[in-house]
XYZ file of C-alpha atoms in Angstrom:
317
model
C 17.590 185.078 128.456
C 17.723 181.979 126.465
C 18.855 181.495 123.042
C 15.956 179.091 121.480
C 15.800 179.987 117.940
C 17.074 176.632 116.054
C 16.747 174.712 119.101
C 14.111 171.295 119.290
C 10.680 172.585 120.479
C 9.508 170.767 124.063
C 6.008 169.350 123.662
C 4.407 168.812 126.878
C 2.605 165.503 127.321
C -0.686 164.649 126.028
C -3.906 165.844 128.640
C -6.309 163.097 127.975
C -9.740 163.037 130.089
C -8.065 161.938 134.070
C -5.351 164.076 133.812
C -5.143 166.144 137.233
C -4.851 169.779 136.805
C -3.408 172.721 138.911
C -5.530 175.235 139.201
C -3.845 179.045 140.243
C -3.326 182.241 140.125
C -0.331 184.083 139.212
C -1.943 187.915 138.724
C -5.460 188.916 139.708
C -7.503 187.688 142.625
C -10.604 185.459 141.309
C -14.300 185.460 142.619
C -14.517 182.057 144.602
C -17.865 181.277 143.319
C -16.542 181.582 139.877
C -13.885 179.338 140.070
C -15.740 176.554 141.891
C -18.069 176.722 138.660
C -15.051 176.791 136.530
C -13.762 173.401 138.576
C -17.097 171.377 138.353
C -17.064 171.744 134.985
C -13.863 170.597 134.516
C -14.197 167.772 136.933
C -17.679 166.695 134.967
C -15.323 166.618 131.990
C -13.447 163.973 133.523
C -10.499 165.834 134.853
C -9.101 166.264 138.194
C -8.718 169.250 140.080
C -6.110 170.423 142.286
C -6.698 173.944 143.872
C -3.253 176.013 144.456
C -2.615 177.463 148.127
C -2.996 180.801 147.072
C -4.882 180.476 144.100
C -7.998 182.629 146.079
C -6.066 184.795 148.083
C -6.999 188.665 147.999
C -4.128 191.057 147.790
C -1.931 193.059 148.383
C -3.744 195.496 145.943
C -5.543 193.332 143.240
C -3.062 190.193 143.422
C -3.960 186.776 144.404
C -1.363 186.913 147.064
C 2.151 188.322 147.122
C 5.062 187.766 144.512
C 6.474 184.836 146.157
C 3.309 183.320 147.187
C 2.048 183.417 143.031
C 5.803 182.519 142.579
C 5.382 179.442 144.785
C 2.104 178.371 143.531
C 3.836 177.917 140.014
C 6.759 176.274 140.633
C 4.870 173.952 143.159
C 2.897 172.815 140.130
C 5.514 172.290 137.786
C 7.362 170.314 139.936
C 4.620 167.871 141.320
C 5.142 164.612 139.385
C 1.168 164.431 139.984
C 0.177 167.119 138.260
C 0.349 166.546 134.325
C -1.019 170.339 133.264
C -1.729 173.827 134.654
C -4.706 176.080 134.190
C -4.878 179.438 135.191
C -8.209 181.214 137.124
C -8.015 184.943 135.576
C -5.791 186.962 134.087
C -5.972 190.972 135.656
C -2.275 191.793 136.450
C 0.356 190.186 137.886
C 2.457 187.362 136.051
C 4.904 190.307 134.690
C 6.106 190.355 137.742
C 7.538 186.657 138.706
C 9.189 186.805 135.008
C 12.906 187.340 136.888
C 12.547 184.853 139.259
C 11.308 181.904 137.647
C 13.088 178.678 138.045
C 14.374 177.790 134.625
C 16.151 174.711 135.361
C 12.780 173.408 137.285
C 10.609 174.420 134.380
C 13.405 172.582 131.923
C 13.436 169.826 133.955
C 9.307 169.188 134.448
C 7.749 170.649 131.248
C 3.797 170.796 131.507
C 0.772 172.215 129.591
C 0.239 175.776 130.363
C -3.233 177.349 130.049
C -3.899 180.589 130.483
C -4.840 184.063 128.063
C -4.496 187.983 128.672
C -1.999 189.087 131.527
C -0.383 185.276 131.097
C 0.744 186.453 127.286
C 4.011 187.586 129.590
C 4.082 183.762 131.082
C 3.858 182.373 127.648
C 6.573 184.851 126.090
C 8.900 183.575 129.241
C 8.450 179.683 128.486
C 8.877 180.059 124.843
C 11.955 182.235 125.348
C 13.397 180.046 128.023
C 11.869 176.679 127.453
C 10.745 176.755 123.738
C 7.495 174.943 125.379
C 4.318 174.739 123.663
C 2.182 176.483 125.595
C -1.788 176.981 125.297
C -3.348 180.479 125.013
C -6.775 179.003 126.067
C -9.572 178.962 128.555
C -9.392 179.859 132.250
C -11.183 178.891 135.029
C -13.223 181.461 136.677
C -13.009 183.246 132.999
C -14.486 180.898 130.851
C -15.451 177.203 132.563
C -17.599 179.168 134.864
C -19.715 180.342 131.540
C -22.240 178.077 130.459
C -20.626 178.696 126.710
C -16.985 179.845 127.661
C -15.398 176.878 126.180
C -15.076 175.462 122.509
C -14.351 172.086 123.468
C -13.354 170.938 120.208
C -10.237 172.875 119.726
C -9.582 172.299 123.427
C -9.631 168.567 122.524
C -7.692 168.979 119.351
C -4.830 171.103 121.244
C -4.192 168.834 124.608
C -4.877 165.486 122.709
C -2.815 165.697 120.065
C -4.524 165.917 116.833
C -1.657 166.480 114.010
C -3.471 167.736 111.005
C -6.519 170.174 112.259
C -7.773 173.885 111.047
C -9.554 176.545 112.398
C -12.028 178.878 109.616
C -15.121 180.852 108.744
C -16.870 178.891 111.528
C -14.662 180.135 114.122
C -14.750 183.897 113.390
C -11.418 183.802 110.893
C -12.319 186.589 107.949
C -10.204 187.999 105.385
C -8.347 191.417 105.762
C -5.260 190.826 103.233
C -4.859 187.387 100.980
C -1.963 185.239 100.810
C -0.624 182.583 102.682
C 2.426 182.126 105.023
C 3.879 179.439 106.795
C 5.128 179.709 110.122
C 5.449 179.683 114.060
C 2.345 180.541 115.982
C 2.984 183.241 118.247
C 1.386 186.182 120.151
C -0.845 186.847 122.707
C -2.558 190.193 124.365
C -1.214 192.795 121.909
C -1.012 195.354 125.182
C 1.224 192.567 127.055
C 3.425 191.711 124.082
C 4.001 195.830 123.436
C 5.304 196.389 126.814
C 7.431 193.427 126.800
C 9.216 195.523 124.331
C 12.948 196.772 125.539
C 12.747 194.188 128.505
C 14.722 190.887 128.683
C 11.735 189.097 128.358
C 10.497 190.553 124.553
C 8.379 188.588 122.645
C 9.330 186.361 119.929
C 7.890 187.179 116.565
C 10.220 185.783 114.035
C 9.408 183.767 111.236
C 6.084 183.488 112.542
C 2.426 183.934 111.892
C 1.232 186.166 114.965
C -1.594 185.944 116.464
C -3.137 189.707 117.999
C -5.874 189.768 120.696
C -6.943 192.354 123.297
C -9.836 194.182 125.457
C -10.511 197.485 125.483
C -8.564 198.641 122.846
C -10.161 201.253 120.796
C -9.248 202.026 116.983
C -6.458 204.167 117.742
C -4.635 202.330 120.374
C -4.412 199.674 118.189
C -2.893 201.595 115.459
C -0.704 203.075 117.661
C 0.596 200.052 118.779
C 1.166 198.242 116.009
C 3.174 201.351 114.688
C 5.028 200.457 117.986
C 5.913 197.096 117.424
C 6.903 198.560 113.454
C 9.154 200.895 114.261
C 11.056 197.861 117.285
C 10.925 195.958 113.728
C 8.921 192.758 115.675
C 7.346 192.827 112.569
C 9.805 192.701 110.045
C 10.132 188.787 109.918
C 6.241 188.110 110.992
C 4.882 186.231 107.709
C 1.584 186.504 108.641
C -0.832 188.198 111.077
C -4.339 186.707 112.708
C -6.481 189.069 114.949
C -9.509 188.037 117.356
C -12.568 188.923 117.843
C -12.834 192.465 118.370
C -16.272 192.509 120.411
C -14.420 192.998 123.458
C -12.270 196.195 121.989
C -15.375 198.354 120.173
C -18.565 198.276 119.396
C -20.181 197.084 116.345
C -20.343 200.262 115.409
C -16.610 200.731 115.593
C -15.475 197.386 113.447
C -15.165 199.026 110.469
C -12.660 201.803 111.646
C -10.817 199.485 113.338
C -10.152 197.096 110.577
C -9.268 200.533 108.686
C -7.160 201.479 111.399
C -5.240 198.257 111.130
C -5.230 197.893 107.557
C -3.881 201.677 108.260
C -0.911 200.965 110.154
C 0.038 197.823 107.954
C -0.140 199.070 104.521
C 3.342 198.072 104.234
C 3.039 194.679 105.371
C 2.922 192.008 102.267
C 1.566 188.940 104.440
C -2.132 187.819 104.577
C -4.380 189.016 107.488
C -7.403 187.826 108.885
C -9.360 188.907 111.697
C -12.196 187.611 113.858
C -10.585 184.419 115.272
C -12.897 183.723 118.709
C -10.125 183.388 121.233
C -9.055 185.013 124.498
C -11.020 187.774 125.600
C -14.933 186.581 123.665
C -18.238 186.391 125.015
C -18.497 182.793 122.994
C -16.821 179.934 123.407
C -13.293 180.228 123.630
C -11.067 178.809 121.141
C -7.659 177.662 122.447
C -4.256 177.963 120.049
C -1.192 176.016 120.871
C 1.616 178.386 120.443
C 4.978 177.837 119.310
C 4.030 174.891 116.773
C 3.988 175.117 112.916
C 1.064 176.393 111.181
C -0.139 177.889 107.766
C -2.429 181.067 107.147
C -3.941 180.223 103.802
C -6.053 183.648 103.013
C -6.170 182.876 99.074
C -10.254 182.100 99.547
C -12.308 184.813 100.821
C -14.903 182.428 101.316
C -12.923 179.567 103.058
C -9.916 181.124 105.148
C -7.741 178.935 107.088
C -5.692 178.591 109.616
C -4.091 175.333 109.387
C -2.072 173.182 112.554
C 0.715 171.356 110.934
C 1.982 169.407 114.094
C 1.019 168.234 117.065
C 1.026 170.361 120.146
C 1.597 167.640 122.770
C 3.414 164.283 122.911
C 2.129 160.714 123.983
């Protein structure tokens, strides 16, 4: 693996309205229907479309096509000179498995806007490692464009355009767990994808950062069990700051106050602020997208008005 600590962050160019987008599918198979919604919305946005080989291909198993067919559809889309960003259909499972054969040098050579959330947290993790790309943990296709409300459009905007100075708050489900403020890189992804990254070449980064903490399904004491896990790997020990999402997905409403106890739980040594709520990856509303691996600051200090603030610009041009 890469060293990229220290090394200049690669910004992928701008994705103004015109831009053509690859569309695939490097884990689960999607349902047709739901990605043709997902495409006409995106193409009544002003973008164009371009649909990946495989990208609807069922199986073996629950893939969208074997290894080297996903595998193909990737690097295929990187190294068009036509296509300017990529956007994944689903997540499911899958994109662990192309990790040892991707084509660094390509990916160097032809860096590009990568969209994608869940099972792709092991896709991110590999371009940040090898790449230090930006990369988008944001809407998919058959996931969220195919929802009448899947997407919040204006941090989609704000992300691929290039706005430099822009926050996320109370409006987008950010609460309060722990005060403070940190500065730092923002990192993360699908807490169950980071935590079994764990031990592998292709580990997370989590240094220096403020990490952001998302999953489905994930009951009170899974979390808490995993974040013991990524305590005791020390992943934490440099992490200045933690943001979770919205937990509708993981329990019931019910259930929200023993799971922020159960985190609170299994941080009680952790000094940074913490916030919870943030409405991105696996929601029922419209989904926010984060740029990761750019600068940002968690400012908890106001119950009433927390922020998460984007110091830089994800993209270029």
């Amino acid at each position: 693996m890469s060293e990229t600590t220290g090394s200049k962050t690669v910004r992928p160019a701008a994705l103004r309205l015109g831009a053509r987008l690859a569309v695939l599918s490097p884990a689960s198979t999607p349902k047709p229907e739901r990605v043709q919604r997902g495409l006409d919305w995106l193409q009544a946005l002003g973008y164009q479309t371009v649909l990946s080989g495989h990208a609807l291909d069922r199986g073996p198993l629950y893939y969208a096509g074997t290894l080297e067919e996903r595998l193909a559809d990737l690097h295929a889309a990187f190294a068009d000179p036509e296509i300017d960003g990529i956007v994944c259909t689903r997540g499911g499972w899958g994109s662990a498995e192309l990790l040892p054969y991707l084509d660094a040098d390509l990916i160097h050579a032809n860096p590009k806007a990568f969209i994608g959330y869940s099972d792709h947290t092991s896709l991110h993790c590999w371009l940040q490692n090898e790449a230090n790309l930006v990369t988008f943990y944001g809407p998919m296709v058959a996931a969220d464009f195919a929802r009448d409300d899947g997407v919040d459009l204006p941090s989609w905007t704000q992300c691929l355009e290039g706005a430099t100075d822009w926050m996320l708050g109370a409006t987008d489900g950010l609460r309060v767990l722990q005060p403070g403020v940190a500065d730092g890189l923002l990192l993360g992804g699908c807490l169950s994808i980071l935590a079994q990254s764990l031990g592998t070449p292709y580990a997370a980064r989590t240094e220096n950062s403020v990490l952001f903490l998302e999953d489905i399904g994930t009951k009170p004491y899974q979390w808490d069990r995993i974040l013991l896990h990524l305590r005791y790997s020390g992943r934490l020990d440099s992490v200045r700051g933690i943001v979770f999402g919205n937990m509708e997905q993981c329990v019931s409403a019910e259930e929200a106050d023993l799971l922020e106890r159960a985190i609170l739980h299994s941080l009680r040594d952790f000094e940074g602020p913490i916030a919870i709520g943030l409405r991105c990856g696996h929601v029922s509303a419209p989904n926010i997208t984060l740029p990761l691996n750019v600068r940002v600051r968690l400012d908890l200090s106001n119950a009433e008005n927390p922020q998460l603030h984007f110091l830089e610009a994800a993209v270029k041009g």
